């Protein structure tokens, strides 16, 4: 197995993973338990694949941080954290089945780690929600994960520009005119939603900035 590329957050992420698995299973790993670090490293290898420019370890860490910020709104924040680990674990920009494959990976991994069936199915459901980020208002876990994943849209202007450029790099195989049309459709769909964020925190802190950033990007794409 190839060595995991170095990243300053990897040690912290391993600790966070082990703590989350322990909370989700209700037990501390012992000699008879699968070693959680092995699964963490496999996931981190996926998050450092060379085709990624935005959907990287940095994105994983950022989503986990935002889940922590929104923890009070979740029914079971440990399951939301697990879903964050898996939500882009399978990521090939040219394919449309990434979320489905990520959900299956979650089901297989969590079963091996001893997470019970009900909790495993909830993590899988949450991963699938990130296809279109349309969690219902009464879906506490879903709204936390979707808000955490979309919070990048509320970044300061320079960070948003880097995000948009990184997404374009991931789709470098797509011609400019085709990319502009597809990206514009995504932005219009998001801007057409009555609300981007469902948690009170997200609505207060991220809604306005996200809409301004996306409207600005859409205008630039249209000018191009």
Steps between C-alpha positions, in 0.01 A plus 500: 500500500652840406606733779249765599613840366598729790253764610516713817143406597532123469594426861214715629259340254601150614426598860166646400411189302585266789293707742205507263511124438518436874197724558302339216571145615466578869828335588871573516706297251684203653717218370196322351375810314604601149765773527326828414825658377512253212162621379592863561810463286304333221253788501778758511667332200175548312482865605855559367451347153666696219178588312380711793550875519211612721368170642818446699608437858460873561134476398447201728654685795295812426173306484580325829573837660167636378317192627655573839374860478148371423505208746216635715256466208569130430311205642818291499807705414726192503311357202520835322876500554526150353293612201738793452792258480326298230304763304769548233714196580439376145557791265556478126388825332403327177251269672154565639490210749746631759246539779353155444845341503600704806187382681580136420855552627356640824269202541782251450751682723265575787368144503857371531562746783197373693266796454146366528274470198270791584785744548680374191187552292467853635856584397434359152181707472686815599773439243237466228345833604812680379401427140273805502506632860120495535458393861152557645457754778419220745812300407735622771800288402449570130478876541822505702695300242363693201563837665853397594573386145362819341664743743795546261265717294507764775879538493670840469534607138860385454433159655185461290704579187749227593213257558345578160838464329564166671162367387584608144831313523321181602298530180802588286395233248182700422521770227460858622164568339351174627634563849365855509155376401499217754641707784251779424215251524623383841526857627154593370350195667657587833407867473144397417457315830294688757774423754848359455545428871254336737664537840449831682878548514537444126218737420648774718865465404520345153187571296565859392871459424435182303243665279727797433793274411297279268331795329843651438636176356196459278544853368866432420411177321238679293744775403753239391 
